[in-house]
PDB file of C-alpha atoms in Angstrom:
ATOM      1  CA  GLY I   1      30.904  13.178 110.682  1.00 84.00           C
ATOM      2  CA  ALA I   2      34.432  13.304 112.080  1.00 88.00           C
ATOM      3  CA  SER I   3      33.747  16.607 113.848  1.00 89.00           C
ATOM      4  CA  ARG I   4      30.709  15.139 115.602  1.00 90.00           C
ATOM      5  CA  ARG I   5      33.028  12.469 117.002  1.00 90.00           C
ATOM      6  CA  GLY I   6      35.562  14.978 118.303  1.00 91.00           C
ATOM      7  CA  ILE I   7      38.007  14.706 115.385  1.00 93.00           C
ATOM      8  CA  LEU I   8      38.983  17.933 113.614  1.00 93.00           C
ATOM      9  CA  ILE I   9      40.448  17.356 110.141  1.00 92.00           C
ATOM     10  CA  LYS I  10      41.871  20.572 108.709  1.00 91.00           C
ATOM     11  CA  GLY I  11      41.558  19.759 105.012  1.00 87.00           C
ATOM     12  CA  ALA I  12      40.074  17.263 102.563  1.00 86.00           C
ATOM     13  CA  ASN I  13      43.542  16.288 101.314  1.00 88.00           C
ATOM     14  CA  PHE I  14      44.385  14.873 104.744  1.00 90.00           C
ATOM     15  CA  MET I  15      41.474  12.436 104.426  1.00 90.00           C
ATOM     16  CA  ASP I  16      43.254  10.835 101.486  1.00 90.00           C
ATOM     17  CA  VAL I  17      46.510  10.547 103.471  1.00 90.00           C
ATOM     18  CA  LEU I  18      44.753   9.158 106.561  1.00 92.00           C
ATOM     19  CA  ALA I  19      43.099   6.443 104.482  1.00 91.00           C
ATOM     20  CA  LYS I  20      46.512   5.205 103.287  1.00 90.00           C
ATOM     21  CA  VAL I  21      48.483   5.412 106.539  1.00 92.00           C
ATOM     22  CA  ASP I  22      50.471   2.267 107.287  1.00 90.00           C
ATOM     23  CA  THR I  23      52.901   3.626 109.921  1.00 93.00           C
ATOM     24  CA  VAL I  24      51.828   5.505 113.048  1.00 95.00           C
ATOM     25  CA  VAL I  25      54.495   7.102 115.247  1.00 95.00           C
ATOM     26  CA  PHE I  26      53.563   8.150 118.788  1.00 95.00           C
ATOM     27  CA  ASP I  27      55.013  10.454 121.360  1.00 92.00           C
ATOM     28  CA  LYS I  28      54.643   8.867 124.828  1.00 90.00           C
ATOM     29  CA  THR I  29      53.930  11.471 127.497  1.00 85.00           C
ATOM     30  CA  GLY I  30      50.477  13.000 127.139  1.00 85.00           C
ATOM     31  CA  THR I  31      49.724  10.890 124.069  1.00 91.00           C
ATOM     32  CA  LEU I  32      49.836   7.222 125.083  1.00 93.00           C
ATOM     33  CA  THR I  33      50.017   8.145 128.772  1.00 90.00           C
ATOM     34  CA  HIS I  34      48.002  10.665 130.761  1.00 86.00           C
ATOM     35  CA  GLY I  35      50.916  13.046 131.216  1.00 76.00           C
ATOM     36  CA  GLN I  36      49.750  13.529 134.803  1.00 77.00           C
ATOM     37  CA  PHE I  37      52.859  12.693 136.752  1.00 80.00           C
ATOM     38  CA  ALA I  38      53.127  12.090 140.477  1.00 83.00           C
ATOM     39  CA  VAL I  39      56.189  11.692 142.683  1.00 88.00           C
ATOM     40  CA  SER I  40      56.482   8.064 143.793  1.00 84.00           C
ATOM     41  CA  ALA I  41      59.901   8.090 145.512  1.00 87.00           C
ATOM     42  CA  VAL I  42      62.593  10.522 146.691  1.00 90.00           C
ATOM     43  CA  HIS I  43      66.172   9.306 147.026  1.00 92.00           C
ATOM     44  CA  PRO I  44      68.490  12.033 148.413  1.00 91.00           C
ATOM     45  CA  ASP I  45      72.288  11.719 148.521  1.00 90.00           C
ATOM     46  CA  THR I  46      73.708  14.849 150.154  1.00 84.00           C
ATOM     47  CA  CYS I  47      70.552  16.347 151.712  1.00 87.00           C
ATOM     48  CA  ASP I  48      67.239  15.198 153.165  1.00 88.00           C
ATOM     49  CA  GLU I  49      64.068  14.426 151.189  1.00 89.00           C
ATOM     50  CA  HIS I  50      62.416  17.717 152.148  1.00 88.00           C
ATOM     51  CA  GLU I  51      65.325  19.811 150.892  1.00 89.00           C
ATOM     52  CA  LEU I  52      65.605  17.840 147.629  1.00 90.00           C
ATOM     53  CA  LEU I  53      61.906  18.273 146.834  1.00 89.00           C
ATOM     54  CA  HIS I  54      62.017  21.900 147.972  1.00 88.00           C
ATOM     55  CA  LEU I  55      64.799  22.852 145.552  1.00 90.00           C
ATOM     56  CA  ALA I  56      63.446  20.800 142.628  1.00 90.00           C
ATOM     57  CA  ALA I  57      59.986  22.343 143.003  1.00 89.00           C
ATOM     58  CA  HIS I  58      61.460  25.861 142.994  1.00 89.00           C
ATOM     59  CA  VAL I  59      63.508  25.225 139.852  1.00 89.00           C
ATOM     60  CA  GLU I  60      60.402  23.863 138.075  1.00 86.00           C
ATOM     61  CA  HIS I  61      58.241  26.740 139.313  1.00 83.00           C
ATOM     62  CA  PHE I  62      57.795  28.448 135.925  1.00 78.00           C
ATOM     63  CA  THR I  63      57.668  25.438 133.578  1.00 80.00           C
ATOM     64  CA  THR I  64      54.419  24.127 132.070  1.00 74.00           C
ATOM     65  CA  HIS I  65      55.797  20.600 131.621  1.00 77.00           C
ATOM     66  CA  PRO I  66      53.812  17.844 133.416  1.00 75.00           C
ATOM     67  CA  ILE I  67      56.943  16.753 135.299  1.00 81.00           C
ATOM     68  CA  GLY I  68      57.320  20.253 136.707  1.00 83.00           C
ATOM     69  CA  ALA I  69      53.691  20.197 137.820  1.00 82.00           C
ATOM     70  CA  ALA I  70      54.279  16.883 139.630  1.00 85.00           C
ATOM     71  CA  LEU I  71      57.250  18.312 141.522  1.00 86.00           C
ATOM     72  CA  ARG I  72      55.285  21.418 142.500  1.00 84.00           C
ATOM     73  CA  ASP I  73      52.355  19.272 143.676  1.00 84.00           C
ATOM     74  CA  ALA I  74      54.731  17.201 145.814  1.00 84.00           C
ATOM     75  CA  PHE I  75      55.967  20.363 147.546  1.00 83.00           C
ATOM     76  CA  PRO I  76      52.927  22.671 147.694  1.00 75.00           C
ATOM     77  CA  ASP I  77      54.559  25.137 150.111  1.00 68.00           C
ATOM     78  CA  GLU I  78      57.184  26.242 147.582  1.00 55.00           C
ATOM     79  CA  ALA I  79      55.176  29.295 146.521  1.00 55.00           C
ATOM     80  CA  THR I  80      54.967  30.727 150.046  1.00 55.00           C
ATOM     81  CA  ASP I  81      58.337  29.977 151.631  1.00 67.00           C
ATOM     82  CA  GLY I  82      59.957  33.188 150.403  1.00 71.00           C
ATOM     83  CA  CYS I  83      62.858  31.668 148.424  1.00 81.00           C
ATOM     84  CA  LYS I  84      64.074  33.838 145.565  1.00 86.00           C
ATOM     85  CA  ILE I  85      64.374  32.183 142.140  1.00 86.00           C
ATOM     86  CA  THR I  86      66.650  33.812 139.549  1.00 89.00           C
ATOM     87  CA  ASP I  87      68.619  32.995 136.378  1.00 89.00           C
ATOM     88  CA  VAL I  88      66.149  30.349 135.197  1.00 88.00           C
ATOM     89  CA  GLU I  89      67.419  28.580 132.074  1.00 89.00           C
ATOM     90  CA  GLU I  90      65.569  25.766 130.325  1.00 87.00           C
ATOM     91  CA  ILE I  91      67.865  23.522 128.278  1.00 87.00           C
ATOM     92  CA  ALA I  92      65.939  21.555 125.641  1.00 82.00           C
ATOM     93  CA  GLY I  93      66.216  17.806 126.085  1.00 80.00           C
ATOM     94  CA  HIS I  94      68.220  18.169 129.307  1.00 88.00           C
ATOM     95  CA  GLY I  95      66.305  19.997 132.039  1.00 89.00           C
ATOM     96  CA  ILE I  96      66.245  23.315 133.895  1.00 91.00           C
ATOM     97  CA  ARG I  97      68.916  25.263 135.729  1.00 92.00           C
ATOM     98  CA  ALA I  98      68.106  28.058 138.174  1.00 90.00           C
ATOM     99  CA  LYS I  99      69.468  29.886 141.171  1.00 90.00           C
ATOM    100  CA  VAL I 100      67.420  29.274 144.335  1.00 89.00           C
ATOM    101  CA  GLY I 101      68.611  31.681 146.964  1.00 86.00           C
ATOM    102  CA  ASP I 102      72.396  31.422 146.721  1.00 87.00           C
ATOM    103  CA  LYS I 103      72.444  27.864 145.326  1.00 89.00           C
ATOM    104  CA  VAL I 104      72.692  26.918 141.657  1.00 92.00           C
ATOM    105  CA  VAL I 105      70.332  23.965 141.195  1.00 92.00           C
ATOM    106  CA  CYS I 106      70.128  21.771 138.093  1.00 93.00           C
ATOM    107  CA  VAL I 107      67.094  19.527 137.654  1.00 93.00           C
ATOM    108  CA  GLY I 108      66.964  17.204 134.663  1.00 91.00           C
ATOM    109  CA  ASN I 109      68.105  13.960 133.092  1.00 90.00           C
ATOM    110  CA  THR I 110      71.451  12.179 132.941  1.00 90.00           C
ATOM    111  CA  LYS I 111      72.568  14.306 129.972  1.00 90.00           C
ATOM    112  CA  MET I 112      72.345  17.403 132.151  1.00 92.00           C
ATOM    113  CA  MET I 113      74.256  15.700 134.969  1.00 94.00           C
ATOM    114  CA  ASP I 114      77.000  14.647 132.534  1.00 93.00           C
ATOM    115  CA  ALA I 115      77.168  18.175 131.115  1.00 92.00           C
ATOM    116  CA  ILE I 116      77.887  19.702 134.534  1.00 91.00           C
ATOM    117  CA  GLY I 117      80.145  16.857 135.689  1.00 92.00           C
ATOM    118  CA  ALA I 118      77.855  15.583 138.464  1.00 91.00           C
ATOM    119  CA  LYS I 119      78.437  11.887 139.243  1.00 91.00           C
ATOM    120  CA  TRP I 120      74.900  10.509 139.139  1.00 91.00           C
ATOM    121  CA  HIS I 121      73.764   6.963 139.773  1.00 89.00           C
ATOM    122  CA  ASP I 122      70.807   4.997 138.453  1.00 86.00           C
ATOM    123  CA  CYS I 123      67.683   3.916 140.335  1.00 86.00           C
ATOM    124  CA  HIS I 124      66.104   0.473 140.556  1.00 82.00           C
ATOM    125  CA  HIS I 125      62.582   1.963 140.439  1.00 82.00           C
ATOM    126  CA  VAL I 126      60.698   1.939 137.127  1.00 78.00           C
ATOM    127  CA  GLY I 127      59.666   5.466 136.257  1.00 79.00           C
ATOM    128  CA  THR I 128      60.978   8.797 135.087  1.00 82.00           C
ATOM    129  CA  ILE I 129      64.096   9.638 137.095  1.00 88.00           C
ATOM    130  CA  ILE I 130      64.661  13.348 137.737  1.00 90.00           C
ATOM    131  CA  HIS I 131      68.239  14.009 138.847  1.00 94.00           C
ATOM    132  CA  VAL I 132      69.148  17.012 140.991  1.00 93.00           C
ATOM    133  CA  ALA I 133      72.528  18.682 141.422  1.00 93.00           C
ATOM    134  CA  ILE I 134      73.323  21.533 143.817  1.00 92.00           C
ATOM    135  CA  ASP I 135      76.277  23.772 142.967  1.00 92.00           C
ATOM    136  CA  GLY I 136      77.583  21.118 140.585  1.00 90.00           C
ATOM    137  CA  GLU I 137      77.416  18.281 143.134  1.00 92.00           C
ATOM    138  CA  TYR I 138      74.970  15.424 142.737  1.00 94.00           C
ATOM    139  CA  ALA I 139      72.254  15.697 145.419  1.00 92.00           C
ATOM    140  CA  GLY I 140      69.932  12.788 144.580  1.00 92.00           C
ATOM    141  CA  HIS I 141      67.023  11.912 142.358  1.00 94.00           C
ATOM    142  CA  ILE I 142      63.239  11.869 142.363  1.00 91.00           C
ATOM    143  CA  VAL I 143      61.131   9.090 140.792  1.00 91.00           C
ATOM    144  CA  ILE I 144      58.031  10.225 138.915  1.00 88.00           C
ATOM    145  CA  ASN I 145      55.479   7.898 137.338  1.00 84.00           C
ATOM    146  CA  ASP I 146      52.834   8.339 134.694  1.00 83.00           C
ATOM    147  CA  GLN I 147      49.859   6.109 133.894  1.00 84.00           C
ATOM    148  CA  ILE I 148      49.020   4.617 130.498  1.00 89.00           C
ATOM    149  CA  LYS I 149      45.692   5.859 129.128  1.00 91.00           C
ATOM    150  CA  PRO I 150      42.915   3.230 129.404  1.00 90.00           C
ATOM    151  CA  ASP I 151      42.270   3.141 125.655  1.00 92.00           C
ATOM    152  CA  SER I 152      45.890   3.219 124.444  1.00 94.00           C
ATOM    153  CA  ALA I 153      46.159  -0.574 124.145  1.00 94.00           C
ATOM    154  CA  ASP I 154      42.827  -0.711 122.311  1.00 95.00           C
ATOM    155  CA  ALA I 155      44.018   2.066 119.978  1.00 95.00           C
ATOM    156  CA  ILE I 156      47.130   0.092 118.986  1.00 96.00           C
ATOM    157  CA  ALA I 157      45.120  -3.116 118.533  1.00 95.00           C
ATOM    158  CA  GLN I 158      42.578  -1.350 116.314  1.00 95.00           C
ATOM    159  CA  LEU I 159      45.311   0.172 114.155  1.00 95.00           C
ATOM    160  CA  HIS I 160      46.864  -3.256 113.609  1.00 95.00           C
ATOM    161  CA  GLU I 161      43.438  -4.627 112.685  1.00 94.00           C
ATOM    162  CA  LEU I 162      43.094  -1.838 110.102  1.00 93.00           C
ATOM    163  CA  GLY I 163      46.323  -2.979 108.447  1.00 92.00           C
ATOM    164  CA  VAL I 164      48.770  -0.484 109.945  1.00 93.00           C
ATOM    165  CA  LYS I 165      52.083  -2.324 109.711  1.00 91.00           C
ATOM    166  CA  ARG I 166      54.207  -0.342 112.153  1.00 92.00           C
ATOM    167  CA  THR I 167      53.380   1.383 115.425  1.00 95.00           C
ATOM    168  CA  VAL I 168      56.422   3.240 116.767  1.00 95.00           C
ATOM    169  CA  MET I 169      56.921   5.148 120.022  1.00 95.00           C
ATOM    170  CA  LEU I 170      59.475   7.955 120.351  1.00 94.00           C
ATOM    171  CA  THR I 171      60.184   9.363 123.794  1.00 91.00           C
ATOM    172  CA  GLY I 172      62.759  11.313 125.738  1.00 85.00           C
ATOM    173  CA  ASP I 173      62.085   9.100 128.744  1.00 83.00           C
ATOM    174  CA  ARG I 174      64.359   6.368 130.077  1.00 81.00           C
ATOM    175  CA  GLN I 175      64.900   3.082 128.254  1.00 88.00           C
ATOM    176  CA  GLU I 176      63.283   1.059 131.059  1.00 85.00           C
ATOM    177  CA  VAL I 177      60.131   3.204 131.109  1.00 86.00           C
ATOM    178  CA  ALA I 178      59.821   3.133 127.316  1.00 90.00           C
ATOM    179  CA  ALA I 179      60.272  -0.656 127.260  1.00 91.00           C
ATOM    180  CA  HIS I 180      57.546  -1.085 129.887  1.00 88.00           C
ATOM    181  CA  VAL I 181      55.032   1.041 127.941  1.00 92.00           C
ATOM    182  CA  ALA I 182      55.924  -0.589 124.599  1.00 93.00           C
ATOM    183  CA  ASN I 183      55.471  -4.086 126.040  1.00 93.00           C
ATOM    184  CA  GLU I 184      52.157  -3.171 127.656  1.00 91.00           C
ATOM    185  CA  LEU I 185      50.780  -1.739 124.395  1.00 94.00           C
ATOM    186  CA  HIS I 186      52.362  -4.302 121.992  1.00 94.00           C
ATOM    187  CA  LEU I 187      54.066  -1.654 119.864  1.00 95.00           C
ATOM    188  CA  THR I 188      56.221  -2.876 116.995  1.00 94.00           C
ATOM    189  CA  GLU I 189      59.191  -0.718 118.032  1.00 93.00           C
ATOM    190  CA  TYR I 190      60.255   2.098 120.339  1.00 94.00           C
ATOM    191  CA  HIS I 191      63.161   4.514 120.794  1.00 93.00           C
ATOM    192  CA  ALA I 192      63.969   6.142 124.129  1.00 91.00           C
ATOM    193  CA  GLU I 193      66.104   8.945 125.599  1.00 87.00           C
ATOM    194  CA  LEU I 194      65.612  11.143 122.526  1.00 89.00           C
ATOM    195  CA  LEU I 195      66.065  14.869 122.157  1.00 85.00           C
ATOM    196  CA  PRO I 196      63.437  16.776 120.113  1.00 84.00           C
ATOM    197  CA  ALA I 197      65.792  16.802 117.119  1.00 86.00           C
ATOM    198  CA  ASP I 198      66.240  13.024 117.435  1.00 90.00           C
ATOM    199  CA  LYS I 199      62.502  12.532 116.962  1.00 90.00           C
ATOM    200  CA  VAL I 200      62.640  14.438 113.685  1.00 91.00           C
ATOM    201  CA  ALA I 201      65.623  12.301 112.597  1.00 91.00           C
ATOM    202  CA  HIS I 202      63.748   9.063 113.341  1.00 91.00           C
ATOM    203  CA  VAL I 203      60.697  10.221 111.387  1.00 91.00           C
ATOM    204  CA  GLU I 204      62.967  11.243 108.504  1.00 90.00           C
ATOM    205  CA  ARG I 205      64.480   7.745 108.580  1.00 89.00           C
ATOM    206  CA  LEU I 206      61.055   6.110 108.436  1.00 88.00           C
ATOM    207  CA  LEU I 207      59.979   8.399 105.583  1.00 86.00           C
ATOM    208  CA  GLN I 208      63.205   7.667 103.701  1.00 83.00           C
ATOM    209  CA  ALA I 209      62.480   3.938 103.910  1.00 78.00           C
ATOM    210  CA  TYR I 210      59.382   4.541 101.765  1.00 70.00           C
ATOM    211  CA  THR I 211      61.219   6.151  98.853  1.00 60.00           C
ATOM    212  CA  ASN I 212      62.236   2.796  97.345  1.00 58.00           C
ATOM    213  CA  GLN I 213      58.702   1.422  97.440  1.00 59.00           C
ATOM    214  CA  SER I 214      56.676   1.386  94.239  1.00 48.00           C
ATOM    215  CA  GLU I 215      53.493   2.474  96.036  1.00 58.00           C
ATOM    216  CA  LYS I 216      53.723   5.507  98.300  1.00 68.00           C
ATOM    217  CA  SER I 217      53.097   4.711 101.945  1.00 77.00           C
ATOM    218  CA  HIS I 218      52.067   7.320 104.474  1.00 90.00           C
ATOM    219  CA  LEU I 219      53.252   8.066 107.986  1.00 92.00           C
ATOM    220  CA  ALA I 220      51.262   9.700 110.769  1.00 94.00           C
ATOM    221  CA  PHE I 221      52.813  11.216 113.884  1.00 95.00           C
ATOM    222  CA  VAL I 222      50.768  11.667 117.063  1.00 95.00           C
ATOM    223  CA  GLY I 223      51.943  14.121 119.739  1.00 90.00           C
ATOM    224  CA  ASP I 224      50.857  16.813 122.149  1.00 87.00           C
ATOM    225  CA  GLY I 225      53.835  18.896 123.288  1.00 81.00           C
ATOM    226  CA  ILE I 226      55.535  21.999 121.964  1.00 83.00           C
ATOM    227  CA  ASN I 227      58.617  19.867 121.186  1.00 82.00           C
ATOM    228  CA  ASP I 228      56.451  17.692 118.918  1.00 87.00           C
ATOM    229  CA  ALA I 229      55.537  20.570 116.595  1.00 88.00           C
ATOM    230  CA  PRO I 230      58.480  20.058 114.168  1.00 90.00           C
ATOM    231  CA  VAL I 231      57.702  16.325 113.867  1.00 91.00           C
ATOM    232  CA  LEU I 232      53.977  16.965 113.417  1.00 92.00           C
ATOM    233  CA  ALA I 233      54.788  19.330 110.563  1.00 90.00           C
ATOM    234  CA  ARG I 234      57.259  16.892 108.946  1.00 90.00           C
ATOM    235  CA  ALA I 235      55.032  13.788 108.978  1.00 91.00           C
ATOM    236  CA  ASP I 236      52.674  13.040 106.082  1.00 92.00           C
ATOM    237  CA  VAL I 237      49.848  13.731 108.514  1.00 94.00           C
ATOM    238  CA  GLY I 238      50.313  15.171 112.001  1.00 93.00           C
ATOM    239  CA  ILE I 239      47.778  14.307 114.703  1.00 94.00           C
ATOM    240  CA  ALA I 240      47.670  16.397 117.895  1.00 92.00           C
ATOM    241  CA  MET I 241      45.916  15.938 121.209  1.00 90.00           C
ATOM    242  CA  GLY I 242      43.578  18.947 121.408  1.00 85.00           C
ATOM    243  CA  GLY I 243      42.508  18.737 125.039  1.00 79.00           C
ATOM    244  CA  LEU I 244      45.759  19.129 126.942  1.00 73.00           C
ATOM    245  CA  GLY I 245      48.039  19.597 123.932  1.00 73.00           C
ATOM    246  CA  SER I 246      50.133  22.726 123.460  1.00 78.00           C
ATOM    247  CA  ASP I 247      49.002  25.499 121.104  1.00 84.00           C
ATOM    248  CA  ALA I 248      52.097  24.934 118.949  1.00 84.00           C
ATOM    249  CA  ALA I 249      51.287  21.236 118.480  1.00 86.00           C
ATOM    250  CA  ILE I 250      47.635  21.953 117.628  1.00 89.00           C
ATOM    251  CA  GLU I 251      48.683  24.655 115.141  1.00 89.00           C
ATOM    252  CA  ALA I 252      51.237  22.399 113.431  1.00 89.00           C
ATOM    253  CA  ALA I 253      48.948  19.360 113.228  1.00 91.00           C
ATOM    254  CA  ASP I 254      46.685  18.386 110.342  1.00 93.00           C
ATOM    255  CA  VAL I 255      44.255  16.448 112.542  1.00 94.00           C
ATOM    256  CA  VAL I 256      43.261  17.298 116.133  1.00 94.00           C
ATOM    257  CA  LEU I 257      41.684  14.847 118.606  1.00 93.00           C
ATOM    258  CA  MET I 258      39.601  17.086 120.855  1.00 91.00           C
ATOM    259  CA  ASP I 259      39.245  14.609 123.745  1.00 88.00           C
ATOM    260  CA  ASP I 260      42.844  13.264 123.766  1.00 87.00           C
ATOM    261  CA  LYS I 261      41.746   9.646 123.215  1.00 91.00           C
ATOM    262  CA  PRO I 262      44.270   7.620 121.156  1.00 93.00           C
ATOM    263  CA  SER I 263      41.463   5.271 120.051  1.00 92.00           C
ATOM    264  CA  LYS I 264      40.102   8.144 117.938  1.00 94.00           C
ATOM    265  CA  ILE I 265      43.085   7.674 115.595  1.00 94.00           C
ATOM    266  CA  ALA I 266      41.689   4.363 114.349  1.00 94.00           C
ATOM    267  CA  LEU I 267      38.244   5.964 114.076  1.00 94.00           C
ATOM    268  CA  ALA I 268      39.708   8.787 111.979  1.00 94.00           C
ATOM    269  CA  VAL I 269      41.328   6.240 109.652  1.00 94.00           C
ATOM    270  CA  ARG I 270      38.033   4.350 109.311  1.00 94.00           C
ATOM    271  CA  ILE I 271      36.132   7.575 108.557  1.00 93.00           C
ATOM    272  CA  ALA I 272      38.728   8.562 105.947  1.00 92.00           C
ATOM    273  CA  ARG I 273      38.586   5.162 104.247  1.00 92.00           C
ATOM    274  CA  ARG I 274      34.786   5.144 104.249  1.00 91.00           C
ATOM    275  CA  THR I 275      34.708   8.674 102.831  1.00 90.00           C
ATOM    276  CA  LEU I 276      37.028   7.719  99.961  1.00 90.00           C
ATOM    277  CA  ALA I 277      35.029   4.553  99.297  1.00 91.00           C
ATOM    278  CA  ILE I 278      31.815   6.597  99.056  1.00 90.00           C
ATOM    279  CA  ALA I 279      33.533   9.097  96.762  1.00 90.00           C
ATOM    280  CA  HIS I 280      34.659   6.286  94.451  1.00 90.00           C
ATOM    281  CA  GLN I 281      31.148   4.786  94.469  1.00 91.00           C
ATOM    282  CA  ASN I 282      29.644   8.147  93.524  1.00 90.00           C
ATOM    283  CA  VAL I 283      32.151   8.734  90.710  1.00 92.00           C
ATOM    284  CA  VAL I 284      31.566   5.294  89.168  1.00 92.00           C
ATOM    285  CA  PHE I 285      27.783   5.563  89.552  1.00 91.00           C
ATOM    286  CA  ALA I 286      27.545   9.101  88.167  1.00 91.00           C
ATOM    287  CA  ILE I 287      29.791   8.498  85.162  1.00 92.00           C
ATOM    288  CA  GLY I 288      28.166   5.118  84.476  1.00 92.00           C
ATOM    289  CA  VAL I 289      24.630   6.522  84.433  1.00 91.00           C
ATOM    290  CA  LYS I 290      25.605   9.509  82.255  1.00 90.00           C
ATOM    291  CA  ALA I 291      27.451   7.240  79.807  1.00 92.00           C
ATOM    292  CA  ALA I 292      24.454   4.907  79.573  1.00 91.00           C
ATOM    293  CA  VAL I 293      22.056   7.813  78.909  1.00 90.00           C
ATOM    294  CA  LEU I 294      24.412   9.190  76.237  1.00 89.00           C
ATOM    295  CA  VAL I 295      24.425   5.812  74.482  1.00 91.00           C
ATOM    296  CA  LEU I 296      20.633   5.632  74.652  1.00 88.00           C
ATOM    297  CA  ALA I 297      20.395   9.200  73.359  1.00 87.00           C
ATOM    298  CA  ALA I 298      22.619   8.297  70.398  1.00 87.00           C
ATOM    299  CA  PHE I 299      20.034   5.679  69.390  1.00 85.00           C
ATOM    300  CA  GLY I 300      17.133   8.070  70.019  1.00 84.00           C
ATOM    301  CA  ILE I 301      15.837   6.093  73.000  1.00 85.00           C
ATOM    302  CA  ALA I 302      16.589   8.506  75.868  1.00 80.00           C
ATOM    303  CA  THR I 303      13.820  10.853  76.956  1.00 84.00           C
ATOM    304  CA  MET I 304      14.041  14.297  78.489  1.00 86.00           C
ATOM    305  CA  TRP I 305      13.118  12.886  81.910  1.00 87.00           C
ATOM    306  CA  LEU I 306      15.921  10.329  81.646  1.00 86.00           C
ATOM    307  CA  ALA I 307      18.322  13.151  80.841  1.00 86.00           C
ATOM    308  CA  VAL I 308      17.091  15.083  83.890  1.00 88.00           C
ATOM    309  CA  PHE I 309      17.645  11.999  86.038  1.00 88.00           C
ATOM    310  CA  ALA I 310      21.176  11.572  84.636  1.00 87.00           C
ATOM    311  CA  ASP I 311      21.930  15.167  85.654  1.00 87.00           C
ATOM    312  CA  VAL I 312      19.973  16.192  88.762  1.00 88.00           C
ATOM    313  CA  GLY I 313      18.847  12.763  89.899  1.00 88.00           C
ATOM    314  CA  VAL I 314      22.353  11.334  89.971  1.00 88.00           C
ATOM    315  CA  THR I 315      23.536  14.344  91.990  1.00 87.00           C
ATOM    316  CA  VAL I 316      20.767  13.853  94.577  1.00 89.00           C
ATOM    317  CA  LEU I 317      21.539  10.127  94.895  1.00 87.00           C
ATOM    318  CA  ALA I 318      25.256  10.888  95.335  1.00 86.00           C
ATOM    319  CA  VAL I 319      24.456  13.322  98.147  1.00 86.00           C
ATOM    320  CA  LEU I 320      22.156  10.793  99.835  1.00 87.00           C
ATOM    321  CA  ASN I 321      24.858   8.130  99.530  1.00 83.00           C
ATOM    322  CA  ASN I 322      27.212  10.359 101.607  1.00 71.00           C
ATOM    323  CA  ARG I 323      24.839  10.065 104.551  1.00 61.00           C
TER     324      ARG I 323
END
């Protein structure tokens, strides 16, 4: 039933965990948002807009990250202008450094700018700010925006209706962007400007909070990127976006949403709870009927046909109840 609705659950044991989830942790980009970025503003400091976009697009030439795709789309001529790109180095949680021609260009977040000693400045625009430094000198920044998925708000609302107590967003994006998305979706909490290892630490903290509870609670993490794989593996149940998600995330996850719709998370929880309810009904019914026939048999009342019903008939009714 879940598969027909585009939800791949990799094992029956994950149904039990899904049914008892009361905390859902989300990645932002590609999970709650489309992950299809577009350049909305270019603010150069030491060069013109064309040069800033030109260098940033070259540095991001080999990356598969959505931000890199947005920069390449904003400067479509970068593949044919003959510039030589060498010494490409991707620094997790910071950005990418590469040599474009004879210039060393760093494209990334404020952590990367601080690491190389470039004196960056903030931007009043709401969005993901990509800072650029040329030969160690700050050259400007590019504003990139992403759109929230149409069903993300409905997904959060449905989870709250199902009794999920906490909906948490973890993102490496800026505080202002994270706050905007969290307010739009009515999340219970969010944490921004995180490195991949920070996401694991936050999930560990949430899991640790459950250890003192008498009844075990369960945590689900929803993500799509290669950096989400460790968190997907660490959560009680990992849920990956299967459409645009990375192979590593899909491999590490326990549940895969084939159409990337966050609203399918609530549907998966409902299917899991209904499945467990049916299983409990079948167990009580089957054992009850068999016990009743045994009692009747002890008094010599049960017939052979009643015994057949208690065996085969109960099995057939249990199967029909699953439908």
